[in-house]
Amino acid sequence: MASKNNSRLQAWIMLVLLFFCLDIRPSVAQSSSGQTATPIASQSNAARIYVNCGQPQVLPPHLPNATGLIIRSINATRCYNYDLLIANSNVSGLSTYHVNHWVAKQVERSYVQSLDNTSSLRPKMLENELPSLFRLMTGDSSIESLTAHYRFHYVGQQLIANHLANVIDILPNDSFRFAQRLWVDEQTQLPLKRVTIDPFGRVVNTSQVVAIHSLTPYSGLLTLFPLREGASPHHWVTWLPHGFHMEGNTVVDIQGHEMESRFYSDGLSSLNIFIGPWLSSAALPEGTNILGGASVVIRHFGQPGAGYQAAVTGEVPLPVLIRVADGLNVVEK
């Protein structure tokens, strides 16, 4: 039985991490206070927010160069049509993804496909949703919210995928986040490579564009939609690091079982919470599991067959995931 549980756990965790790596979230405009926020270089009316991709981005004159590069990169991931091959590497191995993003009639559309032997994870066609490149937030974060939690330092320039890139170190202001290094294309401002670094200076995850099949700017208006209606964003959650807020929720199918997934971000780091029925056919042993730069913390609520099981994952320090998981408030049916 233990061997069966371990095999099920390993397969399930791989699928959860694949969903997390694809990082699918709606194109929402939501501030950490829950109020609709005006993204960088955008205008708003009523419930929707419109980003003018053709308008030159005006940043505060006092803004350091490295911070300005990050902000411009945030907008570029939305204001370009691109077809990319992305590789993700950590201690568990190498995975590759095809990501196609374009804007039509002011609405983002994306196609995301795992190119590895993951037949249970089907390609996804998305509308009003964005597969965020390297889990870098796009457009919904203010300069103030980013600089409250991170410091940005310019390192130099390197070639990535035959593109000259500016290299930026992203250093957290507290122990709730990992450090990162980001390579931003000099010409388009798109992120080309991202590494996540633990408190001991070890690279725990690397994501990189390895091929650019097409890349064209979009110069019209782009519509961002409010956060989808549904349960309260913090219906389950009693604690999150300051600056994290819910960016979207959806239902995913993992090994034939539906689980609700909620995505939280502070603008540069993110975590995902999955909650579903605690069934004997899909029971996962409680505990902490580490796979490359991502960890998965599993908790049970109630009784088998009538209760729930939860998984919390993300590229944040393990104590953060444990504290979020231990603070979940899941009501038994």
mmCIF file of C-alpha atoms in Angstrom:
data_model
loop_
_atom_site.group_PDB
_atom_site.id
_atom_site.type_symbol
_atom_site.label_atom_id
_atom_site.label_comp_id
_atom_site.label_asym_id
_atom_site.label_seq_id
_atom_site.Cartn_x
_atom_site.Cartn_y
_atom_site.Cartn_z
ATOM 1 C CA MET A 1 0.000 0.000 0.000
ATOM 2 C CA ALA A 2 2.836 2.386 0.851
ATOM 3 C CA SER A 3 4.440 1.725 -2.535
ATOM 4 C CA LYS A 4 1.124 2.409 -4.287
ATOM 5 C CA ASN A 5 0.663 5.638 -2.348
ATOM 6 C CA ASN A 6 4.196 6.755 -3.148
ATOM 7 C CA SER A 7 3.712 6.029 -6.847
ATOM 8 C CA ARG A 8 0.387 7.879 -6.873
ATOM 9 C CA LEU A 9 1.932 10.754 -4.952
ATOM 10 C CA GLN A 10 4.848 11.080 -7.367
ATOM 11 C CA ALA A 11 2.591 11.052 -10.438
ATOM 12 C CA TRP A 12 0.120 13.487 -8.874
ATOM 13 C CA ILE A 13 2.818 15.906 -7.755
ATOM 14 C CA MET A 14 4.326 15.913 -11.254
ATOM 15 C CA LEU A 15 0.941 16.893 -12.702
ATOM 16 C CA VAL A 16 0.366 19.595 -10.076
ATOM 17 C CA LEU A 17 3.775 21.080 -10.818
ATOM 18 C CA LEU A 18 3.071 20.968 -14.544
ATOM 19 C CA PHE A 19 -0.112 22.972 -14.001
ATOM 20 C CA PHE A 20 1.908 25.369 -11.871
ATOM 21 C CA CYS A 21 4.673 25.626 -14.499
ATOM 22 C CA LEU A 22 2.115 26.510 -17.173
ATOM 23 C CA ASP A 23 0.999 29.192 -14.743
ATOM 24 C CA ILE A 24 -2.390 29.915 -16.283
ATOM 25 C CA ARG A 25 -4.229 32.836 -14.785
ATOM 26 C CA PRO A 26 -6.961 35.166 -16.013
ATOM 27 C CA SER A 27 -6.073 38.565 -17.396
ATOM 28 C CA VAL A 28 -7.393 40.338 -14.356
ATOM 29 C CA ALA A 29 -6.884 43.772 -12.918
ATOM 30 C CA GLN A 30 -6.864 43.410 -9.160
ATOM 31 C CA SER A 31 -4.971 45.211 -6.417
ATOM 32 C CA SER A 32 -3.813 43.672 -3.158
ATOM 33 C CA SER A 33 -6.569 45.545 -1.334
ATOM 34 C CA GLY A 34 -9.198 43.876 -3.516
ATOM 35 C CA GLN A 35 -10.021 47.105 -5.374
ATOM 36 C CA THR A 36 -9.765 47.433 -9.115
ATOM 37 C CA ALA A 37 -6.374 48.970 -9.868
ATOM 38 C CA THR A 38 -5.076 50.887 -12.839
ATOM 39 C CA PRO A 39 -2.183 48.934 -14.390
ATOM 40 C CA ILE A 40 0.916 50.643 -15.647
ATOM 41 C CA ALA A 41 0.348 52.647 -18.868
ATOM 42 C CA SER A 42 -3.389 52.039 -18.965
ATOM 43 C CA GLN A 43 -6.760 53.702 -18.651
ATOM 44 C CA SER A 44 -9.909 52.339 -17.045
ATOM 45 C CA ASN A 45 -13.665 52.649 -17.109
ATOM 46 C CA ALA A 46 -16.237 50.800 -15.058
ATOM 47 C CA ALA A 47 -15.251 47.168 -14.491
ATOM 48 C CA ARG A 48 -12.753 46.834 -17.331
ATOM 49 C CA ILE A 49 -9.280 48.253 -17.733
ATOM 50 C CA TYR A 50 -7.695 49.037 -21.088
ATOM 51 C CA VAL A 51 -3.947 48.960 -21.668
ATOM 52 C CA ASN A 52 -2.828 51.076 -24.625
ATOM 53 C CA CYS A 53 -0.008 49.001 -26.075
ATOM 54 C CA GLY A 54 0.728 51.613 -28.734
ATOM 55 C CA GLN A 55 1.305 54.425 -26.249
ATOM 56 C CA PRO A 56 4.892 55.074 -25.110
ATOM 57 C CA GLN A 57 5.318 54.056 -21.505
ATOM 58 C CA VAL A 58 6.037 57.011 -19.240
ATOM 59 C CA LEU A 59 7.776 56.127 -15.980
ATOM 60 C CA PRO A 60 8.619 58.400 -13.038
ATOM 61 C CA PRO A 61 11.901 60.242 -13.709
ATOM 62 C CA HIS A 62 13.396 59.172 -10.370
ATOM 63 C CA LEU A 63 12.886 55.454 -11.111
ATOM 64 C CA PRO A 64 16.175 53.486 -11.140
ATOM 65 C CA ASN A 65 17.137 51.932 -14.483
ATOM 66 C CA ALA A 66 16.782 48.311 -13.277
ATOM 67 C CA THR A 67 13.286 48.946 -11.907
ATOM 68 C CA GLY A 68 12.261 50.605 -15.171
ATOM 69 C CA LEU A 69 13.441 47.555 -17.117
ATOM 70 C CA ILE A 70 11.295 45.298 -14.929
ATOM 71 C CA ILE A 71 8.215 47.493 -15.390
ATOM 72 C CA ARG A 72 8.659 47.640 -19.173
ATOM 73 C CA SER A 73 9.132 43.874 -19.258
ATOM 74 C CA ILE A 74 5.858 43.445 -17.374
ATOM 75 C CA ASN A 75 3.971 45.312 -20.113
ATOM 76 C CA ALA A 76 5.893 43.662 -22.969
ATOM 77 C CA THR A 77 4.618 40.194 -22.059
ATOM 78 C CA ARG A 78 1.128 41.457 -22.863
ATOM 79 C CA CYS A 79 1.829 43.827 -25.746
ATOM 80 C CA TYR A 80 3.579 41.367 -28.062
ATOM 81 C CA ASN A 81 2.298 38.477 -30.131
ATOM 82 C CA TYR A 82 4.791 35.663 -29.742
ATOM 83 C CA ASP A 83 5.338 31.989 -30.488
ATOM 84 C CA LEU A 84 8.028 30.564 -28.210
ATOM 85 C CA LEU A 85 9.693 27.363 -27.121
ATOM 86 C CA ILE A 86 10.474 27.519 -23.407
ATOM 87 C CA ALA A 87 12.639 25.114 -21.396
ATOM 88 C CA ASN A 88 12.327 24.709 -17.647
ATOM 89 C CA SER A 89 15.093 23.000 -15.703
ATOM 90 C CA ASN A 90 15.532 21.942 -12.084
ATOM 91 C CA VAL A 91 16.873 18.942 -10.177
ATOM 92 C CA SER A 92 13.937 16.817 -11.367
ATOM 93 C CA GLY A 93 14.951 17.261 -15.001
ATOM 94 C CA LEU A 94 14.166 19.282 -18.083
ATOM 95 C CA SER A 95 10.680 20.103 -19.393
ATOM 96 C CA THR A 96 9.731 22.019 -22.530
ATOM 97 C CA TYR A 97 6.654 24.032 -23.475
ATOM 98 C CA HIS A 98 5.230 25.619 -26.583
ATOM 99 C CA VAL A 99 3.666 29.004 -25.738
ATOM 100 C CA ASN A 100 1.736 31.005 -28.326
ATOM 101 C CA HIS A 101 0.267 34.363 -27.235
ATOM 102 C CA TRP A 102 -1.632 36.865 -29.354
ATOM 103 C CA VAL A 103 -4.207 39.653 -29.069
ATOM 104 C CA ALA A 104 -7.356 39.703 -31.210
ATOM 105 C CA LYS A 105 -10.218 42.193 -30.846
ATOM 106 C CA GLN A 106 -8.558 43.645 -27.723
ATOM 107 C CA VAL A 107 -8.595 40.249 -25.975
ATOM 108 C CA GLU A 108 -5.607 38.051 -25.133
ATOM 109 C CA ARG A 109 -5.566 34.517 -26.433
ATOM 110 C CA SER A 110 -2.966 31.874 -25.695
ATOM 111 C CA TYR A 111 -2.062 28.319 -26.553
ATOM 112 C CA VAL A 112 0.042 26.332 -24.093
ATOM 113 C CA GLN A 113 1.332 22.827 -24.716
ATOM 114 C CA SER A 114 3.742 20.587 -22.836
ATOM 115 C CA LEU A 115 6.100 18.946 -25.323
ATOM 116 C CA ASP A 116 7.141 16.129 -23.022
ATOM 117 C CA ASN A 117 5.585 12.746 -22.262
ATOM 118 C CA THR A 118 2.647 14.118 -20.266
ATOM 119 C CA SER A 119 -0.382 12.750 -22.086
ATOM 120 C CA SER A 120 -2.668 13.506 -19.129
ATOM 121 C CA LEU A 121 -1.952 17.227 -19.518
ATOM 122 C CA ARG A 122 -3.713 18.323 -22.683
ATOM 123 C CA PRO A 123 -2.877 21.480 -24.645
ATOM 124 C CA LYS A 124 -4.883 24.486 -23.441
ATOM 125 C CA MET A 125 -6.477 27.194 -25.552
ATOM 126 C CA LEU A 126 -7.135 30.254 -23.427
ATOM 127 C CA GLU A 127 -9.219 33.395 -23.909
ATOM 128 C CA ASN A 128 -8.939 36.383 -21.569
ATOM 129 C CA GLU A 129 -6.173 34.395 -19.890
ATOM 130 C CA LEU A 130 -2.412 34.580 -19.977
ATOM 131 C CA PRO A 131 0.341 31.977 -19.619
ATOM 132 C CA SER A 132 2.705 34.333 -17.832
ATOM 133 C CA LEU A 133 6.227 33.982 -19.152
ATOM 134 C CA PHE A 134 8.350 32.567 -16.317
ATOM 135 C CA ARG A 135 5.576 33.408 -13.844
ATOM 136 C CA LEU A 136 6.409 37.091 -14.226
ATOM 137 C CA MET A 137 3.372 39.202 -13.398
ATOM 138 C CA THR A 138 1.975 41.306 -16.198
ATOM 139 C CA GLY A 139 0.427 44.691 -15.942
ATOM 140 C CA ASP A 140 -1.598 44.234 -12.771
ATOM 141 C CA SER A 141 1.138 45.294 -10.356
ATOM 142 C CA SER A 142 2.016 48.855 -9.471
ATOM 143 C CA ILE A 143 5.552 50.161 -9.179
ATOM 144 C CA GLU A 144 4.892 50.778 -5.486
ATOM 145 C CA SER A 145 3.813 47.187 -4.792
ATOM 146 C CA LEU A 146 6.879 45.739 -6.528
ATOM 147 C CA THR A 147 9.412 48.027 -4.853
ATOM 148 C CA ALA A 148 7.798 47.424 -1.460
ATOM 149 C CA HIS A 149 8.877 43.785 -1.588
ATOM 150 C CA TYR A 150 11.906 43.725 -3.908
ATOM 151 C CA ARG A 151 15.082 45.608 -4.805
ATOM 152 C CA PHE A 152 16.344 45.619 -8.394
ATOM 153 C CA HIS A 153 19.991 45.822 -9.446
ATOM 154 C CA TYR A 154 21.368 46.057 -12.975
ATOM 155 C CA VAL A 155 24.106 43.462 -13.628
ATOM 156 C CA GLY A 156 25.091 43.847 -17.293
ATOM 157 C CA GLN A 157 24.289 42.307 -20.680
ATOM 158 C CA GLN A 158 24.408 38.768 -22.096
ATOM 159 C CA LEU A 159 23.218 36.926 -25.194
ATOM 160 C CA ILE A 160 20.152 34.709 -24.668
ATOM 161 C CA ALA A 161 18.628 32.819 -27.625
ATOM 162 C CA ASN A 162 20.770 35.041 -29.875
ATOM 163 C CA HIS A 163 19.168 38.184 -28.390
ATOM 164 C CA LEU A 164 21.091 40.789 -26.404
ATOM 165 C CA ALA A 165 19.557 40.882 -22.929
ATOM 166 C CA ASN A 166 19.853 43.163 -19.902
ATOM 167 C CA VAL A 167 20.499 41.182 -16.716
ATOM 168 C CA ILE A 168 18.719 42.241 -13.512
ATOM 169 C CA ASP A 169 19.024 40.854 -9.989
ATOM 170 C CA ILE A 170 15.742 40.797 -8.049
ATOM 171 C CA LEU A 171 16.369 40.735 -4.296
ATOM 172 C CA PRO A 172 13.560 40.206 -1.763
ATOM 173 C CA ASN A 173 13.089 42.555 1.179
ATOM 174 C CA ASP A 174 12.004 39.740 3.515
ATOM 175 C CA SER A 175 12.266 35.964 4.020
ATOM 176 C CA PHE A 176 8.923 35.185 2.335
ATOM 177 C CA ARG A 177 10.326 35.270 -1.213
ATOM 178 C CA PHE A 178 13.199 33.864 -3.238
ATOM 179 C CA ALA A 179 15.782 35.979 -5.027
ATOM 180 C CA GLN A 180 15.659 35.912 -8.823
ATOM 181 C CA ARG A 181 17.806 36.894 -11.795
ATOM 182 C CA LEU A 182 16.051 38.024 -14.953
ATOM 183 C CA TRP A 183 17.320 38.474 -18.509
ATOM 184 C CA VAL A 184 15.245 41.040 -20.456
ATOM 185 C CA ASP A 185 15.520 41.440 -24.235
ATOM 186 C CA GLU A 186 17.198 44.758 -25.063
ATOM 187 C CA GLN A 187 14.970 45.400 -28.076
ATOM 188 C CA THR A 188 11.515 44.124 -27.084
ATOM 189 C CA GLN A 189 11.797 44.115 -23.244
ATOM 190 C CA LEU A 190 10.418 40.559 -23.160
ATOM 191 C CA PRO A 191 11.845 38.302 -20.429
ATOM 192 C CA LEU A 192 14.102 35.678 -22.023
ATOM 193 C CA LYS A 193 15.439 33.843 -18.996
ATOM 194 C CA ARG A 194 14.689 33.636 -15.294
ATOM 195 C CA VAL A 195 16.433 31.795 -12.468
ATOM 196 C CA THR A 196 15.172 31.349 -8.926
ATOM 197 C CA ILE A 197 17.759 31.382 -6.146
ATOM 198 C CA ASP A 198 17.285 30.054 -2.607
ATOM 199 C CA PRO A 199 18.591 31.779 0.553
ATOM 200 C CA PHE A 200 21.825 29.746 0.291
ATOM 201 C CA GLY A 201 22.595 31.099 -3.165
ATOM 202 C CA ARG A 202 21.662 27.886 -4.996
ATOM 203 C CA VAL A 203 19.810 28.050 -8.300
ATOM 204 C CA VAL A 204 16.703 25.935 -7.782
ATOM 205 C CA ASN A 205 14.896 26.585 -11.064
ATOM 206 C CA THR A 206 15.744 27.961 -14.491
ATOM 207 C CA SER A 207 13.304 28.944 -17.251
ATOM 208 C CA GLN A 208 14.574 30.112 -20.622
ATOM 209 C CA VAL A 209 13.339 30.896 -24.117
ATOM 210 C CA VAL A 210 15.268 28.550 -26.399
ATOM 211 C CA ALA A 211 13.552 29.395 -29.684
ATOM 212 C CA ILE A 212 11.520 32.348 -30.945
ATOM 213 C CA HIS A 213 9.359 31.264 -33.885
ATOM 214 C CA SER A 214 7.578 34.601 -34.265
ATOM 215 C CA LEU A 215 7.559 37.927 -32.436
ATOM 216 C CA THR A 216 5.519 40.976 -33.460
ATOM 217 C CA PRO A 217 4.366 44.012 -31.440
ATOM 218 C CA TYR A 218 0.680 44.669 -30.774
ATOM 219 C CA SER A 219 -0.087 48.399 -30.823
ATOM 220 C CA GLY A 220 -3.813 48.591 -30.045
ATOM 221 C CA LEU A 221 -5.901 48.552 -26.887
ATOM 222 C CA LEU A 222 -5.882 45.492 -24.644
ATOM 223 C CA THR A 223 -8.789 44.718 -22.320
ATOM 224 C CA LEU A 224 -8.150 43.423 -18.816
ATOM 225 C CA PHE A 225 -11.147 41.915 -17.062
ATOM 226 C CA PRO A 226 -11.991 42.021 -13.368
ATOM 227 C CA LEU A 227 -11.302 39.005 -11.195
ATOM 228 C CA ARG A 228 -13.842 36.282 -11.937
ATOM 229 C CA GLU A 229 -16.803 36.137 -9.644
ATOM 230 C CA GLY A 230 -16.932 33.225 -7.264
ATOM 231 C CA ALA A 231 -16.044 32.386 -3.710
ATOM 232 C CA SER A 232 -14.324 34.949 -1.559
ATOM 233 C CA PRO A 233 -10.628 35.107 -2.506
ATOM 234 C CA HIS A 234 -9.648 34.227 1.052
ATOM 235 C CA HIS A 235 -12.440 31.726 1.756
ATOM 236 C CA TRP A 236 -9.809 29.058 2.431
ATOM 237 C CA VAL A 237 -6.832 31.143 3.381
ATOM 238 C CA THR A 238 -6.169 32.625 6.814
ATOM 239 C CA TRP A 239 -2.571 33.719 6.157
ATOM 240 C CA LEU A 240 -0.570 34.928 3.161
ATOM 241 C CA PRO A 241 2.700 36.866 3.023
ATOM 242 C CA HIS A 242 2.085 40.600 2.786
ATOM 243 C CA GLY A 243 1.624 41.660 -0.831
ATOM 244 C CA PHE A 244 0.197 38.361 -2.123
ATOM 245 C CA HIS A 245 -3.338 38.457 -3.508
ATOM 246 C CA MET A 246 -5.507 36.145 -5.549
ATOM 247 C CA GLU A 247 -5.098 36.457 -9.317
ATOM 248 C CA GLY A 248 -7.539 33.779 -10.440
ATOM 249 C CA ASN A 249 -9.363 30.555 -9.713
ATOM 250 C CA THR A 250 -10.269 27.638 -11.921
ATOM 251 C CA VAL A 251 -11.163 23.929 -11.823
ATOM 252 C CA VAL A 252 -8.537 21.503 -13.049
ATOM 253 C CA ASP A 253 -8.703 17.781 -13.747
ATOM 254 C CA ILE A 254 -5.813 15.874 -12.211
ATOM 255 C CA GLN A 255 -5.826 12.114 -12.815
ATOM 256 C CA GLY A 256 -9.587 12.071 -13.307
ATOM 257 C CA HIS A 257 -10.418 14.078 -10.186
ATOM 258 C CA GLU A 258 -11.565 17.693 -10.198
ATOM 259 C CA MET A 259 -9.760 20.108 -7.917
ATOM 260 C CA GLU A 260 -10.304 23.814 -7.485
ATOM 261 C CA SER A 261 -7.140 25.806 -8.037
ATOM 262 C CA ARG A 262 -6.466 29.322 -6.789
ATOM 263 C CA PHE A 263 -3.485 31.344 -7.903
ATOM 264 C CA TYR A 264 -1.855 33.966 -5.655
ATOM 265 C CA SER A 265 0.930 36.399 -6.550
ATOM 266 C CA ASP A 266 2.798 39.424 -5.256
ATOM 267 C CA GLY A 267 3.767 40.523 -8.742
ATOM 268 C CA LEU A 268 6.943 38.466 -9.135
ATOM 269 C CA SER A 269 6.509 35.381 -6.940
ATOM 270 C CA SER A 270 3.493 33.098 -6.859
ATOM 271 C CA LEU A 271 1.855 30.144 -5.174
ATOM 272 C CA ASN A 272 -1.049 27.885 -6.044
ATOM 273 C CA ILE A 273 -3.569 26.145 -3.776
ATOM 274 C CA PHE A 274 -5.388 23.021 -4.988
ATOM 275 C CA ILE A 275 -8.319 21.610 -2.986
ATOM 276 C CA GLY A 276 -10.442 18.576 -3.851
ATOM 277 C CA PRO A 277 -12.261 15.590 -2.322
ATOM 278 C CA TRP A 278 -10.309 13.263 -0.064
ATOM 279 C CA LEU A 279 -11.203 10.004 -1.822
ATOM 280 C CA SER A 280 -9.682 6.612 -1.127
ATOM 281 C CA SER A 281 -9.020 6.199 -4.847
ATOM 282 C CA ALA A 282 -6.995 9.407 -4.913
ATOM 283 C CA ALA A 283 -5.752 9.817 -1.353
ATOM 284 C CA LEU A 284 -2.366 11.459 -0.977
ATOM 285 C CA PRO A 285 -0.216 11.054 2.133
ATOM 286 C CA GLU A 286 0.202 14.223 4.148
ATOM 287 C CA GLY A 287 3.609 15.790 4.137
ATOM 288 C CA THR A 288 6.087 17.958 2.302
ATOM 289 C CA ASN A 289 7.513 17.075 -1.092
ATOM 290 C CA ILE A 290 10.270 19.002 -2.874
ATOM 291 C CA LEU A 291 10.841 18.803 -6.612
ATOM 292 C CA GLY A 292 13.438 21.185 -7.981
ATOM 293 C CA GLY A 293 12.571 24.779 -7.184
ATOM 294 C CA ALA A 294 8.978 23.899 -6.327
ATOM 295 C CA SER A 295 7.648 22.271 -3.172
ATOM 296 C CA VAL A 296 4.242 20.711 -2.512
ATOM 297 C CA VAL A 297 2.708 20.621 0.971
ATOM 298 C CA ILE A 298 -0.291 18.284 1.372
ATOM 299 C CA ARG A 299 -2.862 18.498 4.157
ATOM 300 C CA HIS A 300 -6.071 16.553 4.940
ATOM 301 C CA PHE A 301 -9.308 17.955 6.371
ATOM 302 C CA GLY A 302 -12.152 15.880 7.830
ATOM 303 C CA GLN A 303 -12.435 12.158 7.196
ATOM 304 C CA PRO A 304 -11.545 10.008 4.158
ATOM 305 C CA GLY A 305 -14.468 9.843 1.754
ATOM 306 C CA ALA A 306 -16.157 12.904 3.228
ATOM 307 C CA GLY A 307 -13.378 15.396 3.696
ATOM 308 C CA TYR A 308 -10.894 17.285 1.546
ATOM 309 C CA GLN A 309 -7.234 17.198 0.677
ATOM 310 C CA ALA A 310 -5.235 20.287 -0.183
ATOM 311 C CA ALA A 311 -1.941 20.874 -1.957
ATOM 312 C CA VAL A 312 -0.003 24.135 -1.708
ATOM 313 C CA THR A 313 2.822 24.688 -4.159
ATOM 314 C CA GLY A 314 4.927 27.522 -5.481
ATOM 315 C CA GLU A 315 8.375 28.981 -5.921
ATOM 316 C CA VAL A 316 8.511 30.530 -2.482
ATOM 317 C CA PRO A 317 10.461 29.287 0.561
ATOM 318 C CA LEU A 318 9.144 26.077 2.072
ATOM 319 C CA PRO A 319 8.235 27.638 5.468
ATOM 320 C CA VAL A 320 5.863 29.962 3.599
ATOM 321 C CA LEU A 321 4.059 27.033 1.940
ATOM 322 C CA ILE A 322 3.821 25.179 5.260
ATOM 323 C CA ARG A 323 2.377 28.215 7.038
ATOM 324 C CA VAL A 324 -0.171 28.792 4.245
ATOM 325 C CA ALA A 325 -1.150 25.098 4.289
ATOM 326 C CA ASP A 326 -1.442 24.950 8.079
ATOM 327 C CA GLY A 327 -3.654 28.044 7.999
ATOM 328 C CA LEU A 328 -6.166 26.713 5.466
ATOM 329 C CA ASN A 329 -9.753 26.771 6.691
ATOM 330 C CA VAL A 330 -11.593 24.113 4.694
ATOM 331 C CA VAL A 331 -15.158 23.369 5.810
ATOM 332 C CA GLU A 332 -16.092 19.692 5.705
ATOM 333 C CA LYS A 333 -19.246 18.812 3.763
#
